[in-house]
Amino acid sequence: MGTAKLLLPWPTKTRPHGSVIDAVAAAWRESQVSESFLIVRPDDREIQEQFRCSQMTVVKPSEAPTDMTQSAQIGLRYLEERFSPRPIDGVFLSPSDVPQLTAQVIDSLIEASTVWDPEHASEDKPPKVPHVSQSFAAAKNKEDPSSLPVLSPLFGDHSGHPVLFAYATARRILDLPAGVGIDTLVRGLPRRRVSLPVEWLVEDCDTPAAYQHALTKLRDQS
């Protein structure tokens, strides 16, 4: 479907003329996340224009990424250059074609990240977490941060997005060769699934059929 899918209609009560990417940006903006980055193709001028006044930072590489892995690598390099994250920091990773994403889902994963630092569990609020759409989190741990579990949502029996990494683990994405997906890395890592309500399910709208199915579900819930 290409980049045009991000501009497809996704009307809600608060954004009756909203698009897919409007919904995704709002989810990150309304969550505990402190900063968001959207990786775009250099020729995605309509997306860039739409987000000129947005709170989401648009990262435009000199060459278009060919897949999700390259997009994540671009985001991680941008993060390193701008924020110099510590190994004990973390990263959310999510595609941009997930208009069902909500702040509830994001914040639930942030709450679950207290498994990284049990001492933090007694605090009233979860940590303030930056996101790269492709995204970035903060959590403390006295252990080797590369051994921390990857946190992912489980909606009933269905896996979904986004995924929360410790930064020391996320950095390993930079070493993935061309053509190797992030799933290949994740399969070899310790993992914790966070159970969430099935009605919160977040899936890719990466085909016309998937988009129509999600849009029908949205209208039925309205």
PDB file of C-alpha atoms in Angstrom:
ATOM      1  CA  MET A   1       0.000   0.000   0.000  1.00  0.00           C
ATOM      2  CA  GLY A   2       3.005   2.296   0.386  1.00  0.00           C
ATOM      3  CA  THR A   3       3.166   5.588   2.249  1.00  0.00           C
ATOM      4  CA  ALA A   4      -0.268   6.595   0.945  1.00  0.00           C
ATOM      5  CA  LYS A   5      -1.810   4.209   3.495  1.00  0.00           C
ATOM      6  CA  LEU A   6      -0.729   6.569   6.284  1.00  0.00           C
ATOM      7  CA  LEU A   7      -2.962   9.267   4.789  1.00  0.00           C
ATOM      8  CA  LEU A   8      -6.043   7.037   4.485  1.00  0.00           C
ATOM      9  CA  PRO A   9      -9.092   8.178   6.479  1.00  0.00           C
ATOM     10  CA  TRP A  10      -9.349   7.173  10.130  1.00  0.00           C
ATOM     11  CA  PRO A  11     -12.256   9.230  11.489  1.00  0.00           C
ATOM     12  CA  THR A  12     -12.785   9.403  15.253  1.00  0.00           C
ATOM     13  CA  LYS A  13     -14.980  11.536  17.514  1.00  0.00           C
ATOM     14  CA  THR A  14     -12.115  13.908  18.269  1.00  0.00           C
ATOM     15  CA  ARG A  15     -10.647  13.794  14.742  1.00  0.00           C
ATOM     16  CA  PRO A  16     -13.589  13.297  12.312  1.00  0.00           C
ATOM     17  CA  HIS A  17     -11.349  14.076   9.347  1.00  0.00           C
ATOM     18  CA  GLY A  18      -8.298  12.308  10.734  1.00  0.00           C
ATOM     19  CA  SER A  19      -5.964   9.927   8.942  1.00  0.00           C
ATOM     20  CA  VAL A  20      -4.170   6.735   9.922  1.00  0.00           C
ATOM     21  CA  ILE A  21      -0.989   8.585  10.861  1.00  0.00           C
ATOM     22  CA  ASP A  22      -2.996  11.191  12.821  1.00  0.00           C
ATOM     23  CA  ALA A  23      -4.325   8.392  15.035  1.00  0.00           C
ATOM     24  CA  VAL A  24      -0.883   6.866  15.517  1.00  0.00           C
ATOM     25  CA  ALA A  25       0.719  10.216  16.378  1.00  0.00           C
ATOM     26  CA  ALA A  26      -2.073  10.999  18.851  1.00  0.00           C
ATOM     27  CA  ALA A  27      -1.562   7.686  20.662  1.00  0.00           C
ATOM     28  CA  TRP A  28       2.118   8.426  21.299  1.00  0.00           C
ATOM     29  CA  ARG A  29       1.428  12.072  22.137  1.00  0.00           C
ATOM     30  CA  GLU A  30      -1.262  11.191  24.713  1.00  0.00           C
ATOM     31  CA  SER A  31       0.835   8.471  26.342  1.00  0.00           C
ATOM     32  CA  GLN A  32       3.594   8.707  28.964  1.00  0.00           C
ATOM     33  CA  VAL A  33       6.070   8.953  26.096  1.00  0.00           C
ATOM     34  CA  SER A  34       7.979  12.238  26.023  1.00  0.00           C
ATOM     35  CA  GLU A  35       9.184  12.402  22.424  1.00  0.00           C
ATOM     36  CA  SER A  36       8.276  10.724  19.133  1.00  0.00           C
ATOM     37  CA  PHE A  37      10.119  10.163  15.869  1.00  0.00           C
ATOM     38  CA  LEU A  38       8.606   9.175  12.545  1.00  0.00           C
ATOM     39  CA  ILE A  39      10.982   7.779   9.922  1.00  0.00           C
ATOM     40  CA  VAL A  40       9.910   8.868   6.429  1.00  0.00           C
ATOM     41  CA  ARG A  41      11.133   8.442   2.877  1.00  0.00           C
ATOM     42  CA  PRO A  42      12.864  11.518   1.397  1.00  0.00           C
ATOM     43  CA  ASP A  43      10.096  11.825  -1.208  1.00  0.00           C
ATOM     44  CA  ASP A  44       7.235  11.592   1.316  1.00  0.00           C
ATOM     45  CA  ARG A  45       6.560  15.311   1.026  1.00  0.00           C
ATOM     46  CA  GLU A  46       2.873  15.077   1.948  1.00  0.00           C
ATOM     47  CA  ILE A  47       3.688  13.285   5.201  1.00  0.00           C
ATOM     48  CA  GLN A  48       6.454  15.792   5.964  1.00  0.00           C
ATOM     49  CA  GLU A  49       4.110  18.720   5.320  1.00  0.00           C
ATOM     50  CA  GLN A  50       1.357  17.223   7.464  1.00  0.00           C
ATOM     51  CA  PHE A  51       3.737  16.926  10.404  1.00  0.00           C
ATOM     52  CA  ARG A  52       5.459  20.279  10.009  1.00  0.00           C
ATOM     53  CA  CYS A  53       3.555  21.625  13.026  1.00  0.00           C
ATOM     54  CA  SER A  54       3.204  18.305  14.817  1.00  0.00           C
ATOM     55  CA  GLN A  55       4.818  17.322  18.099  1.00  0.00           C
ATOM     56  CA  MET A  56       6.229  14.281  16.324  1.00  0.00           C
ATOM     57  CA  THR A  57       9.748  14.738  14.961  1.00  0.00           C
ATOM     58  CA  VAL A  58      10.097  13.672  11.337  1.00  0.00           C
ATOM     59  CA  VAL A  59      13.413  11.998  10.504  1.00  0.00           C
ATOM     60  CA  LYS A  60      14.198  12.121   6.788  1.00  0.00           C
ATOM     61  CA  PRO A  61      17.200   9.988   5.754  1.00  0.00           C
ATOM     62  CA  SER A  62      19.165  10.752   2.600  1.00  0.00           C
ATOM     63  CA  GLU A  63      18.071   7.421   1.114  1.00  0.00           C
ATOM     64  CA  ALA A  64      14.728   5.698   1.520  1.00  0.00           C
ATOM     65  CA  PRO A  65      14.730   2.705   3.904  1.00  0.00           C
ATOM     66  CA  THR A  66      13.887  -0.544   2.169  1.00  0.00           C
ATOM     67  CA  ASP A  67      12.263  -2.297   5.124  1.00  0.00           C
ATOM     68  CA  MET A  68      11.372  -2.087   8.816  1.00  0.00           C
ATOM     69  CA  THR A  69      14.877  -3.062   9.889  1.00  0.00           C
ATOM     70  CA  GLN A  70      16.477  -0.191   7.984  1.00  0.00           C
ATOM     71  CA  SER A  71      13.870   2.235   9.342  1.00  0.00           C
ATOM     72  CA  ALA A  72      14.661   1.123  12.885  1.00  0.00           C
ATOM     73  CA  GLN A  73      18.394   1.444  12.250  1.00  0.00           C
ATOM     74  CA  ILE A  74      17.908   5.012  11.009  1.00  0.00           C
ATOM     75  CA  GLY A  75      15.861   5.841  14.098  1.00  0.00           C
ATOM     76  CA  LEU A  76      18.398   4.311  16.461  1.00  0.00           C
ATOM     77  CA  ARG A  77      21.287   6.223  14.880  1.00  0.00           C
ATOM     78  CA  TYR A  78      19.301   9.443  15.118  1.00  0.00           C
ATOM     79  CA  LEU A  79      18.597   8.729  18.772  1.00  0.00           C
ATOM     80  CA  GLU A  80      22.269   8.072  19.517  1.00  0.00           C
ATOM     81  CA  GLU A  81      23.369  11.283  17.829  1.00  0.00           C
ATOM     82  CA  ARG A  82      20.750  13.436  19.527  1.00  0.00           C
ATOM     83  CA  PHE A  83      20.365  11.897  22.992  1.00  0.00           C
ATOM     84  CA  SER A  84      23.362   9.629  23.655  1.00  0.00           C
ATOM     85  CA  PRO A  85      21.174   7.055  25.457  1.00  0.00           C
ATOM     86  CA  ARG A  86      22.621   4.812  28.152  1.00  0.00           C
ATOM     87  CA  PRO A  87      22.594   1.012  27.899  1.00  0.00           C
ATOM     88  CA  ILE A  88      20.011   0.963  30.703  1.00  0.00           C
ATOM     89  CA  ASP A  89      17.650   3.120  28.653  1.00  0.00           C
ATOM     90  CA  GLY A  90      15.198   1.427  26.322  1.00  0.00           C
ATOM     91  CA  VAL A  91      13.290   1.681  23.067  1.00  0.00           C
ATOM     92  CA  PHE A  92       9.765   1.164  21.835  1.00  0.00           C
ATOM     93  CA  LEU A  93       9.575  -0.109  18.272  1.00  0.00           C
ATOM     94  CA  SER A  94       6.385   0.122  16.255  1.00  0.00           C
ATOM     95  CA  PRO A  95       5.305   0.359  12.622  1.00  0.00           C
ATOM     96  CA  SER A  96       3.404   3.485  11.634  1.00  0.00           C
ATOM     97  CA  ASP A  97       0.396   1.754  10.034  1.00  0.00           C
ATOM     98  CA  VAL A  98      -1.300   0.822  13.331  1.00  0.00           C
ATOM     99  CA  PRO A  99      -4.208   3.278  13.777  1.00  0.00           C
ATOM    100  CA  GLN A 100      -5.742   1.080  16.524  1.00  0.00           C
ATOM    101  CA  LEU A 101      -2.787   1.950  18.776  1.00  0.00           C
ATOM    102  CA  THR A 102      -3.820   3.803  21.940  1.00  0.00           C
ATOM    103  CA  ALA A 103      -2.088   5.484  24.841  1.00  0.00           C
ATOM    104  CA  GLN A 104      -3.592   2.754  27.052  1.00  0.00           C
ATOM    105  CA  VAL A 105      -1.577   0.085  25.260  1.00  0.00           C
ATOM    106  CA  ILE A 106       1.648   2.100  25.381  1.00  0.00           C
ATOM    107  CA  ASP A 107       1.250   3.014  29.040  1.00  0.00           C
ATOM    108  CA  SER A 108       0.423  -0.584  29.976  1.00  0.00           C
ATOM    109  CA  LEU A 109       3.788  -1.675  28.594  1.00  0.00           C
ATOM    110  CA  ILE A 110       5.497   1.160  30.444  1.00  0.00           C
ATOM    111  CA  GLU A 111       3.835   0.005  33.663  1.00  0.00           C
ATOM    112  CA  ALA A 112       5.010  -3.550  32.952  1.00  0.00           C
ATOM    113  CA  SER A 113       8.587  -2.313  32.529  1.00  0.00           C
ATOM    114  CA  THR A 114       8.829  -2.155  36.319  1.00  0.00           C
ATOM    115  CA  VAL A 115       9.951  -5.776  35.915  1.00  0.00           C
ATOM    116  CA  TRP A 116      13.227  -4.147  34.791  1.00  0.00           C
ATOM    117  CA  ASP A 117      13.508  -2.340  38.126  1.00  0.00           C
ATOM    118  CA  PRO A 118      11.426  -3.805  40.985  1.00  0.00           C
ATOM    119  CA  GLU A 119      12.287  -0.817  43.203  1.00  0.00           C
ATOM    120  CA  HIS A 120      10.387   1.398  40.776  1.00  0.00           C
ATOM    121  CA  ALA A 121       7.130  -0.541  41.205  1.00  0.00           C
ATOM    122  CA  SER A 122       6.261   1.401  44.364  1.00  0.00           C
ATOM    123  CA  GLU A 123       6.264   4.767  42.609  1.00  0.00           C
ATOM    124  CA  ASP A 124       2.956   6.414  41.717  1.00  0.00           C
ATOM    125  CA  LYS A 125       3.775   7.050  38.079  1.00  0.00           C
ATOM    126  CA  PRO A 126       5.532   5.073  35.351  1.00  0.00           C
ATOM    127  CA  PRO A 127       8.804   6.439  33.948  1.00  0.00           C
ATOM    128  CA  LYS A 128       8.674   9.193  31.357  1.00  0.00           C
ATOM    129  CA  VAL A 129       9.530   7.383  28.159  1.00  0.00           C
ATOM    130  CA  PRO A 130      10.689   8.826  24.837  1.00  0.00           C
ATOM    131  CA  HIS A 131       9.436   7.032  21.654  1.00  0.00           C
ATOM    132  CA  VAL A 132      10.808   6.593  18.185  1.00  0.00           C
ATOM    133  CA  SER A 133       8.162   5.335  15.852  1.00  0.00           C
ATOM    134  CA  GLN A 134      10.493   3.333  16.227  1.00  0.00           C
ATOM    135  CA  SER A 135      10.654   4.887  19.832  1.00  0.00           C
ATOM    136  CA  PHE A 136      12.478   5.344  23.144  1.00  0.00           C
ATOM    137  CA  ALA A 137      11.986   4.512  26.814  1.00  0.00           C
ATOM    138  CA  ALA A 138      13.781   4.905  30.126  1.00  0.00           C
ATOM    139  CA  ALA A 139      14.089   2.299  32.846  1.00  0.00           C
ATOM    140  CA  LYS A 140      16.745   1.529  35.474  1.00  0.00           C
ATOM    141  CA  ASN A 141      18.233  -1.871  36.233  1.00  0.00           C
ATOM    142  CA  LYS A 142      21.259  -3.065  38.179  1.00  0.00           C
ATOM    143  CA  GLU A 143      21.657  -6.133  35.988  1.00  0.00           C
ATOM    144  CA  ASP A 144      23.243  -6.361  32.565  1.00  0.00           C
ATOM    145  CA  PRO A 145      20.658  -4.379  30.546  1.00  0.00           C
ATOM    146  CA  SER A 146      21.189  -6.616  27.511  1.00  0.00           C
ATOM    147  CA  SER A 147      19.675  -9.466  29.546  1.00  0.00           C
ATOM    148  CA  LEU A 148      16.424  -7.616  30.251  1.00  0.00           C
ATOM    149  CA  PRO A 149      13.328  -9.191  28.692  1.00  0.00           C
ATOM    150  CA  VAL A 150      11.719  -7.731  25.602  1.00  0.00           C
ATOM    151  CA  LEU A 151       8.171  -6.663  26.509  1.00  0.00           C
ATOM    152  CA  SER A 152       5.382  -7.196  23.980  1.00  0.00           C
ATOM    153  CA  PRO A 153       1.587  -7.049  24.231  1.00  0.00           C
ATOM    154  CA  LEU A 154      -0.662 -10.104  24.059  1.00  0.00           C
ATOM    155  CA  PHE A 155      -4.277  -9.315  23.196  1.00  0.00           C
ATOM    156  CA  GLY A 156      -6.107 -12.478  24.158  1.00  0.00           C
ATOM    157  CA  ASP A 157      -4.343 -15.044  21.985  1.00  0.00           C
ATOM    158  CA  HIS A 158      -2.982 -12.475  19.514  1.00  0.00           C
ATOM    159  CA  SER A 159       0.419 -10.768  19.523  1.00  0.00           C
ATOM    160  CA  GLY A 160       0.628  -7.161  18.421  1.00  0.00           C
ATOM    161  CA  HIS A 161       2.435  -3.821  18.643  1.00  0.00           C
ATOM    162  CA  PRO A 162       4.401  -2.008  19.997  1.00  0.00           C
ATOM    163  CA  VAL A 163       7.437  -3.791  21.477  1.00  0.00           C
ATOM    164  CA  LEU A 164       9.596  -2.397  24.293  1.00  0.00           C
ATOM    165  CA  PHE A 165      13.342  -3.169  24.358  1.00  0.00           C
ATOM    166  CA  ALA A 166      16.135  -2.311  26.756  1.00  0.00           C
ATOM    167  CA  TYR A 167      18.408   0.008  24.770  1.00  0.00           C
ATOM    168  CA  ALA A 168      21.406  -2.314  25.108  1.00  0.00           C
ATOM    169  CA  THR A 169      19.315  -4.916  23.291  1.00  0.00           C
ATOM    170  CA  ALA A 170      17.801  -2.505  20.772  1.00  0.00           C
ATOM    171  CA  ARG A 171      21.318  -1.495  19.708  1.00  0.00           C
ATOM    172  CA  ARG A 172      21.821  -4.997  18.340  1.00  0.00           C
ATOM    173  CA  ILE A 173      19.371  -4.084  15.589  1.00  0.00           C
ATOM    174  CA  LEU A 174      22.158  -1.906  14.154  1.00  0.00           C
ATOM    175  CA  ASP A 175      24.202  -5.048  13.526  1.00  0.00           C
ATOM    176  CA  LEU A 176      21.506  -6.859  11.532  1.00  0.00           C
ATOM    177  CA  PRO A 177      22.573  -7.375   7.901  1.00  0.00           C
ATOM    178  CA  ALA A 178      20.406  -6.373   4.965  1.00  0.00           C
ATOM    179  CA  GLY A 179      17.422  -8.617   4.491  1.00  0.00           C
ATOM    180  CA  VAL A 180      17.365  -9.914   8.079  1.00  0.00           C
ATOM    181  CA  GLY A 181      14.237  -8.957  10.004  1.00  0.00           C
ATOM    182  CA  ILE A 182      14.027  -7.756  13.595  1.00  0.00           C
ATOM    183  CA  ASP A 183      11.959 -10.852  14.417  1.00  0.00           C
ATOM    184  CA  THR A 184      15.103 -12.916  13.866  1.00  0.00           C
ATOM    185  CA  LEU A 185      16.791 -11.019  16.701  1.00  0.00           C
ATOM    186  CA  VAL A 186      13.755 -11.080  18.991  1.00  0.00           C
ATOM    187  CA  ARG A 187      13.317 -14.853  18.717  1.00  0.00           C
ATOM    188  CA  GLY A 188      16.670 -15.345  20.441  1.00  0.00           C
ATOM    189  CA  LEU A 189      15.976 -12.929  23.325  1.00  0.00           C
ATOM    190  CA  PRO A 190      14.257 -13.374  26.702  1.00  0.00           C
ATOM    191  CA  ARG A 191      10.693 -12.170  26.334  1.00  0.00           C
ATOM    192  CA  ARG A 192       7.774 -11.222  28.536  1.00  0.00           C
ATOM    193  CA  ARG A 193       4.276 -10.938  27.080  1.00  0.00           C
ATOM    194  CA  VAL A 194       1.976  -8.422  28.721  1.00  0.00           C
ATOM    195  CA  SER A 195      -1.665  -9.568  28.705  1.00  0.00           C
ATOM    196  CA  LEU A 196      -4.080  -6.846  27.565  1.00  0.00           C
ATOM    197  CA  PRO A 197      -7.809  -6.858  26.661  1.00  0.00           C
ATOM    198  CA  VAL A 198      -8.483  -8.416  23.261  1.00  0.00           C
ATOM    199  CA  GLU A 199     -10.508  -5.357  22.231  1.00  0.00           C
ATOM    200  CA  TRP A 200      -7.287  -3.310  22.454  1.00  0.00           C
ATOM    201  CA  LEU A 201      -5.728  -5.418  19.673  1.00  0.00           C
ATOM    202  CA  VAL A 202      -3.169  -3.497  17.600  1.00  0.00           C
ATOM    203  CA  GLU A 203      -2.340  -4.953  14.172  1.00  0.00           C
ATOM    204  CA  ASP A 204      -0.720  -3.666  10.985  1.00  0.00           C
ATOM    205  CA  CYS A 205      -2.990  -2.218   8.293  1.00  0.00           C
ATOM    206  CA  ASP A 206      -0.485  -3.269   5.645  1.00  0.00           C
ATOM    207  CA  THR A 207      -2.971  -4.491   3.009  1.00  0.00           C
ATOM    208  CA  PRO A 208      -6.227  -3.013   1.637  1.00  0.00           C
ATOM    209  CA  ALA A 209      -8.152  -5.885   3.241  1.00  0.00           C
ATOM    210  CA  ALA A 210      -6.530  -5.309   6.652  1.00  0.00           C
ATOM    211  CA  TYR A 211      -7.303  -1.588   6.470  1.00  0.00           C
ATOM    212  CA  GLN A 212     -10.944  -2.185   5.522  1.00  0.00           C
ATOM    213  CA  HIS A 213     -11.320  -4.735   8.321  1.00  0.00           C
ATOM    214  CA  ALA A 214      -9.878  -2.295  10.876  1.00  0.00           C
ATOM    215  CA  LEU A 215     -12.009   0.580   9.552  1.00  0.00           C
ATOM    216  CA  THR A 216     -15.183  -1.525   9.784  1.00  0.00           C
ATOM    217  CA  LYS A 217     -14.282  -2.426  13.364  1.00  0.00           C
ATOM    218  CA  LEU A 218     -13.732   1.267  14.163  1.00  0.00           C
ATOM    219  CA  ARG A 219     -17.156   2.203  12.756  1.00  0.00           C
ATOM    220  CA  ASP A 220     -18.851  -0.617  14.658  1.00  0.00           C
ATOM    221  CA  GLN A 221     -17.336   0.703  17.898  1.00  0.00           C
ATOM    222  CA  SER A 222     -18.398   4.301  17.220  1.00  0.00           C
TER     223      SER A 222
END
